[in-house]
Amino acid sequence: MSTSSSTPKPELRRSVTPWGSFSWGYSDVGADIFVGLGLVLAWAAGASNVAFLFAGVVYVCIGLAYTELAATYPVAGGGQYFVMRGLGDIFGFIAGWAVLLDFTIDVTLFAWTSVDYTSQLAPALVNSVHPWLHFIVVLGLVIGLCLLNVVGVRESTAFNGVVSALDVISETCILCFGFLFAFRPQLLIHTMQLHWPSTYELMLGTSLAIISFVGLESISQAAQETQRPASIIPRTSVALILTILIFALAYSNLALGLQPWHPITDSAGHPMQFWQIFPQNSDNQGKAVALLAAQVPYYGAFAALYVPVLGAVLLLISSNSGVFGSSRIAYAMSSSNLLPSLFQRVNRAYRTPAISIVFFSAIALIELGFAAAPALFPGVSSLYVRFFHGENGLEFLADLYAFGAATSYSFVFLGLIGLRLMDPLSPRKFKIPFNIPMRFRGERVDFPVVAVIGFLGIFSILLFTLRTHALGRIFGPTWLLLGLIAYLFYRRHRRLPLLRSQKHDWRNEQTEILRRAGELELMDEYLSNLRASDERRAAGRS
């Protein structure tokens, strides 16, 4: 007797614990300071801490928004789902497509920087000395991660937890020893006064600083696999927000006020401050934390041995999360008819979305080729200098990373405002503070002031990115435009609304989401809210 029609559809297993939820996010966001610190110091100079502070305030608003949304709608898909539900299909597509850009950049950027950290122990991998060897190793890593994900090997939550714990302990030790034995407050003030950047450089540095905070959405993407997500996600998200913010501000201040353990001089023999090694040599920008750790008294000699390895492993895990996350986002978007059903296909042998993995890994390889071209071919380098202000490969990747993040986060804030107005009946176990009570369509709603502040902050960073990044303002919008054209063709082919949303039954979907999450009390509260609302409307009509 056939039972195929009654066989329940397999669901994702809810096996992510509170520490697993934290480490899932930390493995993505925690690696960002390893990439962002050197880039920001190279451009924002004496105002690097200010750049991190501004980006950090915006990041806190982003973190609070994601915390509320992921706890209220614990499904896979993250930002694109929230925006689709709050603003409509086409805006959900734009937010998801921008995140997909970030995930493909994530694959290449973090694999690239992982090799940079390894070069601290293996100098043959320095990009400017052996660019082809550097390129081939990064290429091999990206292809290897793609194959691993196709056959089903992915980062385990347990492994993430171990690496995250080691990194938190290590970074805390570096900061403690650094502030105790090498930090000079007067040197920090002196640096800020004498090396304050121009307005253009500060804007550029601030737009780069935001990449140190990208990845918090990983917690929301794992929400469908998290135990009791409405209770756990707020705790882990807030802990992650505070941890990353403290690290970013502490590292930037320490770098500006650091008295190097070993004297640093330029090619003419003149003494230099620690932060000045980053604008002097772009090879240093990809391994800033390892270089800083080596300059910390007493602890530095030990840290110089293992921090490059720890950083390389953490960055490689983050790169792998890009391969995994891009396929997960594409799968979720395909399920919502925002992308072709091709990206939903699961390989019969390995039970993984192999086509999505290979497609977006191929895009990551194209980005790698474009970023590495100036170092590999001198003729291409002259074109970069002429048309793109001489940006190097690492900056090209960071440009697109900042553009994708700023675009997606801008829509997430708008999506949050839309959901507060359109869906006030869904129980919110965590709600961002500072709200204005008001009535909208007969329902009491809390208008989120923080979402408005966050939108203005992240939108200004998006404008900074478009103003200061020659490559970012060309290739970022081009990516969105090509995606929109493909979206419109696909929707026309499927005879779905082009600019409007297809019909959704959000009431039943929200009930099912809470039931599957095991949040039965919230489900009962939601159903009670719906009944009360329907009764009020019926009484009003009579």
XYZ file of C-alpha atoms in Angstrom:
542
model
C 0.000 0.000 0.000
C 1.356 3.332 -1.005
C 1.794 5.851 1.768
C 3.566 8.592 -0.150
C 0.619 10.971 0.054
C 0.384 10.655 3.856
C 4.124 10.683 4.590
C 4.901 13.889 6.490
C 7.361 16.228 4.854
C 10.762 16.063 6.642
C 11.518 19.090 8.801
C 14.805 20.528 10.000
C 15.884 19.108 13.325
C 15.804 21.533 16.254
C 19.168 20.703 17.795
C 20.792 24.142 18.241
C 21.305 24.894 21.949
C 21.797 28.363 23.537
C 25.595 28.113 23.225
C 25.177 26.648 19.759
C 23.016 29.618 18.770
C 25.641 32.053 20.124
C 28.542 30.259 18.442
C 26.592 30.026 15.163
C 26.492 33.810 15.093
C 29.951 34.305 16.559
C 31.602 32.071 13.962
C 30.348 34.570 11.368
C 30.492 37.951 13.138
C 33.526 37.166 15.332
C 35.725 36.704 12.281
C 34.855 40.165 10.937
C 37.187 42.092 13.261
C 40.062 39.998 11.841
C 39.201 41.466 8.420
C 37.887 44.929 9.209
C 40.466 46.258 11.697
C 43.348 46.654 9.225
C 41.169 48.174 6.501
C 39.668 50.772 8.834
C 43.055 51.717 10.342
C 44.425 52.171 6.820
C 41.796 54.789 5.929
C 40.319 56.311 9.096
C 43.748 56.589 10.830
C 43.381 58.586 14.072
C 39.580 58.442 13.881
C 39.345 54.651 13.498
C 37.761 54.340 16.936
C 35.176 56.963 15.958
C 34.405 55.045 12.752
C 33.900 51.854 14.759
C 31.754 53.715 17.311
C 29.389 55.094 14.641
C 29.144 51.725 12.888
C 28.729 50.090 16.308
C 25.700 52.216 17.216
C 24.099 51.274 13.900
C 25.037 47.651 14.537
C 23.294 47.648 17.926
C 20.104 48.869 16.242
C 20.475 46.149 13.578
C 21.067 43.528 16.251
C 17.984 44.527 18.230
C 15.859 44.488 15.059
C 17.058 41.002 14.073
C 16.544 39.779 17.637
C 12.893 40.837 17.653
C 12.186 39.545 14.155
C 13.927 36.186 14.566
C 12.205 35.554 17.911
C 8.800 36.481 16.452
C 9.216 34.649 13.112
C 11.602 31.719 13.778
C 11.980 30.446 10.209
C 14.922 29.918 7.869
C 15.536 32.732 5.416
C 16.350 35.600 7.779
C 16.129 39.154 6.423
C 14.563 38.318 3.063
C 11.643 36.580 4.807
C 11.058 39.480 7.222
C 11.146 42.038 4.408
C 8.929 39.934 2.113
C 6.373 39.609 4.892
C 6.536 43.268 5.937
C 6.871 45.034 2.573
C 6.005 42.562 -0.176
C 7.582 40.059 -2.559
C 9.707 42.370 -4.687
C 11.298 44.090 -1.675
C 11.888 40.692 -0.107
C 13.683 39.704 -3.291
C 15.886 42.832 -3.209
C 16.833 42.254 0.438
C 17.529 38.561 -0.195
C 19.486 39.241 -3.392
C 21.646 41.812 -1.558
C 22.328 39.251 1.194
C 23.254 36.691 -1.449
C 25.862 39.162 -2.737
C 27.252 39.357 0.790
C 27.368 35.592 1.183
C 29.262 35.109 -2.088
C 31.668 37.863 -1.015
C 31.851 36.186 2.388
C 33.135 33.001 0.715
C 35.950 34.772 -1.132
C 36.805 37.546 1.337
C 37.222 35.236 4.324
C 39.076 32.545 2.364
C 41.395 35.311 1.123
C 41.956 36.674 4.635
C 42.401 33.175 6.045
C 45.369 32.777 3.688
C 46.626 36.235 4.761
C 46.689 35.098 8.402
C 48.413 31.858 7.406
C 51.074 33.912 5.628
C 52.136 35.261 9.020
C 53.653 31.811 9.624
C 54.238 30.898 5.950
C 55.664 34.036 4.225
C 55.531 32.340 0.806
C 51.778 33.052 0.829
C 52.147 36.857 1.000
C 50.035 38.197 -1.854
C 52.377 40.932 -3.087
C 55.389 38.552 -3.112
C 53.808 35.450 -4.661
C 50.400 36.553 -5.994
C 49.851 33.404 -8.088
C 50.519 31.095 -5.127
C 48.193 33.205 -2.948
C 45.505 33.090 -5.662
C 45.794 29.323 -6.214
C 45.505 28.573 -2.487
C 42.401 30.791 -2.126
C 40.943 29.223 -5.281
C 41.569 25.743 -3.876
C 39.909 26.635 -0.581
C 36.752 27.953 -2.262
C 36.453 24.912 -4.541
C 37.134 22.588 -1.609
C 34.436 24.214 0.534
C 31.993 23.977 -2.375
C 32.635 20.241 -2.778
C 32.395 19.633 0.964
C 28.988 21.286 1.078
C 27.762 19.350 -1.960
C 28.606 15.988 -0.385
C 26.954 17.079 2.846
C 29.927 17.934 5.031
C 29.155 21.200 6.837
C 30.350 23.071 9.847
C 29.040 21.380 12.915
C 27.594 23.377 15.768
C 29.901 21.582 18.182
C 33.026 22.533 16.217
C 31.810 26.129 15.930
C 31.354 26.184 19.689
C 34.909 25.040 20.398
C 36.523 27.501 17.984
C 34.310 30.357 19.205
C 35.200 29.659 22.837
C 38.934 29.593 22.022
C 38.635 32.839 20.096
C 36.704 34.662 22.840
C 39.344 33.613 25.406
C 42.204 34.511 23.070
C 40.872 37.940 22.104
C 40.136 38.726 25.756
C 43.724 37.794 26.742
C 45.168 39.996 23.968
C 43.075 42.963 25.123
C 43.866 42.442 28.831
C 47.627 42.210 28.293
C 47.546 44.990 25.721
C 45.683 47.501 27.907
C 47.704 46.545 31.012
C 51.206 46.711 29.544
C 51.212 48.498 26.165
C 48.335 50.990 26.072
C 49.231 54.676 26.506
C 46.172 56.982 26.845
C 48.277 60.048 25.989
C 49.437 58.322 22.785
C 45.801 57.678 21.842
C 44.939 61.369 22.322
C 48.083 62.412 20.444
C 47.210 60.113 17.508
C 43.627 61.363 17.329
C 44.787 64.990 17.338
C 47.626 64.702 14.805
C 46.276 62.027 12.473
C 42.601 62.923 12.169
C 41.531 61.956 8.605
C 39.766 64.063 6.004
C 35.976 63.872 5.817
C 36.227 61.642 2.734
C 38.609 59.231 4.499
C 36.424 59.138 7.621
C 33.344 58.314 5.529
C 35.290 55.583 3.743
C 36.601 54.198 7.034
C 33.110 54.196 8.549
C 31.675 52.342 5.559
C 34.434 49.737 5.975
C 33.863 49.519 9.742
C 30.352 48.158 9.181
C 31.856 44.945 7.746
C 33.152 44.211 11.263
C 29.540 43.743 12.345
C 28.087 41.756 9.435
C 26.820 38.238 10.140
C 24.440 38.630 13.065
C 21.690 37.374 10.763
C 23.268 33.906 10.998
C 21.367 33.454 14.272
C 18.072 34.195 12.549
C 18.907 31.838 9.671
C 19.403 29.059 12.216
C 16.165 29.970 14.015
C 14.272 27.106 12.394
C 16.789 24.682 13.948
C 16.980 26.382 17.375
C 15.292 24.925 20.437
C 12.607 27.245 21.873
C 13.742 30.077 19.569
C 11.489 32.770 21.056
C 13.218 32.320 24.433
C 16.781 31.502 23.390
C 17.386 33.893 20.484
C 16.928 37.144 22.481
C 19.486 35.994 25.082
C 22.095 34.787 22.601
C 21.627 37.773 20.279
C 22.050 40.371 23.035
C 25.144 38.536 24.354
C 26.603 38.465 20.841
C 25.830 42.152 20.228
C 27.654 43.205 23.410
C 30.619 40.869 22.832
C 31.294 42.054 19.283
C 30.759 45.737 20.137
C 33.192 45.586 23.073
C 35.830 43.807 20.970
C 35.569 46.251 18.052
C 35.806 49.387 20.209
C 38.563 47.942 22.403
C 40.721 46.810 19.468
C 40.464 50.119 17.618
C 41.397 52.147 20.716
C 44.216 49.760 21.633
C 45.656 49.904 18.087
C 45.742 53.724 18.133
C 47.280 53.931 21.618
C 49.582 50.905 21.422
C 53.233 51.304 22.377
C 54.800 48.525 20.233
C 56.691 45.828 22.130
C 59.301 45.881 19.364
C 60.342 49.181 17.670
C 58.726 49.627 14.245
C 60.473 51.721 11.585
C 59.770 52.647 7.963
C 62.136 52.059 5.026
C 64.102 55.204 5.967
C 64.563 54.052 9.562
C 62.100 56.522 11.088
C 60.045 55.228 14.055
C 56.393 54.476 13.354
C 53.300 53.907 15.452
C 51.661 50.509 15.223
C 48.576 51.619 13.246
C 50.801 53.228 10.564
C 51.879 49.820 9.234
C 48.454 49.411 7.600
C 48.373 52.388 5.201
C 52.065 51.706 4.482
C 51.580 48.103 3.312
C 48.302 46.581 2.073
C 49.601 43.064 2.845
C 49.244 43.922 6.542
C 45.561 44.884 6.244
C 44.382 41.275 6.051
C 46.083 40.108 9.268
C 45.707 43.034 11.679
C 44.772 41.091 14.814
C 47.757 38.732 14.455
C 50.127 41.688 14.016
C 48.628 43.473 17.023
C 48.848 40.340 19.173
C 52.552 40.000 18.330
C 53.174 43.535 19.705
C 51.632 42.820 23.119
C 54.287 42.513 25.876
C 54.836 39.109 27.559
C 51.815 37.487 25.925
C 52.783 38.512 22.371
C 55.515 35.913 21.818
C 53.057 33.119 22.591
C 50.153 34.760 20.759
C 52.268 35.252 17.630
C 52.394 31.472 17.263
C 48.754 30.540 17.602
C 46.678 33.666 16.783
C 47.431 33.380 13.021
C 46.301 29.738 13.121
C 43.213 30.501 15.208
C 42.353 33.451 12.959
C 42.838 31.356 9.827
C 40.551 28.596 11.148
C 37.869 31.046 12.301
C 37.960 32.839 8.945
C 37.766 29.560 7.052
C 34.684 28.562 9.055
C 33.168 31.933 8.247
C 33.964 31.358 4.575
C 32.232 27.993 4.793
C 29.198 29.675 6.365
C 29.035 31.782 3.191
C 28.815 28.652 1.019
C 26.243 27.115 3.340
C 24.273 30.337 3.900
C 24.009 31.310 0.222
C 22.475 27.948 -0.644
C 20.116 28.203 2.372
C 18.947 31.710 1.379
C 18.510 30.706 -2.270
C 16.538 27.635 -1.177
C 14.248 29.778 1.020
C 13.759 32.385 -1.734
C 12.969 29.647 -4.219
C 10.355 28.231 -1.811
C 8.677 31.669 -1.816
C 8.727 31.959 -5.633
C 11.331 34.713 -5.528
C 13.882 32.546 -7.375
C 13.377 29.667 -9.860
C 12.557 26.249 -8.434
C 15.941 25.110 -9.766
C 17.523 26.389 -6.555
C 15.218 24.149 -4.506
C 16.410 20.931 -6.079
C 18.061 18.562 -3.663
C 20.707 16.096 -4.794
C 19.300 12.567 -4.405
C 22.585 11.053 -3.262
C 23.755 13.710 -0.816
C 20.422 15.386 0.026
C 21.929 18.859 -0.350
C 20.884 21.785 -2.625
C 23.814 21.046 -4.911
C 22.799 23.361 -7.760
C 22.511 26.355 -5.407
C 25.860 25.553 -3.823
C 27.685 25.245 -7.162
C 25.957 28.300 -8.704
C 26.802 30.736 -5.911
C 30.277 29.262 -5.394
C 30.900 29.960 -9.087
C 29.918 33.602 -8.518
C 32.356 33.712 -5.597
C 35.107 32.464 -7.931
C 34.320 35.207 -10.462
C 34.634 37.786 -7.675
C 37.932 36.213 -6.649
C 39.248 36.509 -10.201
C 38.291 40.179 -10.384
C 39.849 40.932 -6.991
C 43.089 39.073 -7.751
C 43.535 40.405 -11.298
C 45.557 43.555 -10.378
C 48.149 41.478 -8.527
C 48.306 38.771 -11.217
C 48.451 40.971 -14.321
C 50.341 44.322 -14.303
C 48.268 45.588 -17.247
C 45.034 45.166 -15.281
C 46.624 46.934 -12.326
C 47.102 50.079 -14.413
C 43.372 49.996 -15.305
C 42.458 49.785 -11.613
C 44.726 52.741 -10.831
C 43.191 54.803 -13.631
C 39.512 54.051 -13.119
C 39.129 52.784 -9.545
C 41.503 54.932 -7.470
C 43.989 52.053 -7.263
C 41.865 49.877 -4.971
C 43.470 46.545 -4.154
C 41.793 43.140 -4.212
C 40.920 43.097 -0.541
C 39.306 46.537 -0.770
C 37.269 45.443 -3.793
C 35.796 42.570 -1.809
C 35.184 44.821 1.207
C 33.456 47.388 -1.055
C 30.857 44.901 -2.214
C 30.502 43.414 1.257
C 29.677 46.832 2.733
C 27.242 47.618 -0.110
C 25.334 44.331 0.224
C 25.099 44.576 4.012
C 24.000 48.229 4.040
C 21.343 47.589 1.369
C 19.919 44.503 3.059
C 19.904 46.025 6.556
C 18.172 49.175 5.276
C 15.293 47.038 4.016
C 15.202 44.986 7.225
C 14.540 48.172 9.249
C 11.729 49.106 6.858
C 10.431 45.535 7.085
C 10.384 45.772 10.883
C 8.352 48.989 10.744
C 5.975 47.378 8.225
C 5.464 44.295 10.398
C 4.809 46.369 13.518
C 2.023 48.129 11.583
C 0.631 45.211 9.558
C 1.048 42.382 12.054
C 0.554 43.790 15.580
C -1.170 40.609 16.777
C 1.861 38.303 16.617
C 3.265 37.916 20.169
C 6.695 39.488 20.521
C 8.615 37.906 23.349
C 11.399 40.419 22.707
C 10.582 43.938 21.575
C 13.154 46.653 20.919
C 12.725 49.573 23.374
C 11.578 53.173 22.815
C 8.261 52.787 21.009
C 5.437 55.254 20.360
C 1.946 53.801 21.057
C -0.559 54.576 18.307
C -3.531 53.062 16.467
C -3.314 51.748 12.906
C -6.239 50.167 11.047
C -8.146 49.783 14.295
C -5.347 47.983 16.150
C -3.014 49.277 18.854
C 0.574 49.259 17.566
C 3.964 50.316 18.957
C 5.861 52.384 16.388
C 9.617 51.536 16.712
C 11.733 54.697 17.066
C 14.958 52.650 17.137
C 14.136 51.231 13.702
C 13.939 54.774 12.294
C 17.275 55.706 13.910
C 18.843 52.475 12.665
C 17.537 53.014 9.140
C 18.951 56.548 9.015
C 22.303 55.271 10.293
C 22.655 52.312 7.913
C 21.290 54.314 4.975
C 23.939 56.987 5.601
C 26.587 54.224 5.545
C 25.117 53.028 2.237
C 25.519 56.576 0.897
C 29.102 56.686 2.271
C 29.794 53.433 0.406
C 28.388 54.743 -2.865
C 30.256 58.030 -2.452
C 33.675 56.655 -1.516
C 33.971 53.222 -3.151
C 34.498 53.463 -6.899
C 34.064 49.732 -7.449
C 31.232 49.342 -4.961
C 29.020 51.981 -6.594
C 29.435 50.273 -9.990
C 29.216 46.580 -9.229
C 26.798 46.730 -6.260
C 23.919 48.414 -8.139
C 24.771 46.314 -11.217
C 24.249 43.165 -9.136
C 20.851 44.427 -7.951
C 19.794 45.476 -11.471
C 20.695 42.102 -13.016
C 18.861 40.320 -10.217
C 15.730 42.440 -10.682
C 15.676 41.753 -14.430
C 15.965 38.008 -13.794
C 13.242 38.254 -11.102
C 10.799 39.992 -13.460
C 11.432 37.447 -16.243
C 10.895 34.583 -13.815
C 7.675 36.003 -12.387
C 6.331 36.693 -15.888
C 7.197 33.136 -16.907
C 5.337 31.756 -13.862
C 2.435 34.200 -14.450
C 2.885 35.644 -10.979
C 2.391 39.329 -10.115
C 5.445 41.314 -11.193
C 5.427 44.253 -8.804
C 2.706 43.093 -6.415
C 2.851 40.162 -4.004
C 1.290 36.794 -4.599
C -1.489 35.791 -2.197
C -0.242 34.729 1.247
C -2.208 33.286 4.174
C -0.052 34.843 6.904
C -2.441 33.888 9.737
C -2.218 30.169 9.097
C 1.476 30.400 8.288
C 2.283 32.181 11.564
C 0.256 29.633 13.536
C 2.150 26.804 11.845
C 5.520 28.522 12.446
C 4.887 28.781 16.194
C 3.566 25.210 16.348
C 6.640 23.808 14.600
C 8.900 25.898 16.876
C 7.315 24.314 19.961
C 6.198 27.768 21.144
C 2.686 26.523 22.002
C 1.991 29.232 24.591
C 2.791 31.898 22.016
C 0.644 30.082 19.463
C -2.316 30.096 21.894
C -1.707 33.799 22.609
C -1.623 34.517 18.868
C -4.887 32.663 18.239
C -6.481 34.471 21.193
C -5.343 37.829 19.761
C -6.853 36.923 16.391
C -10.204 35.970 17.933
C -10.341 39.147 19.992
C -9.510 41.247 16.937
C -12.161 39.526 14.816
C -14.774 40.059 17.563
C -13.907 43.761 17.830
C -14.225 44.196 14.075
C -17.526 42.293 13.997
C -18.867 44.440 16.857
C -17.741 47.578 15.022
C -19.580 46.567 11.827
C -22.786 45.804 13.739
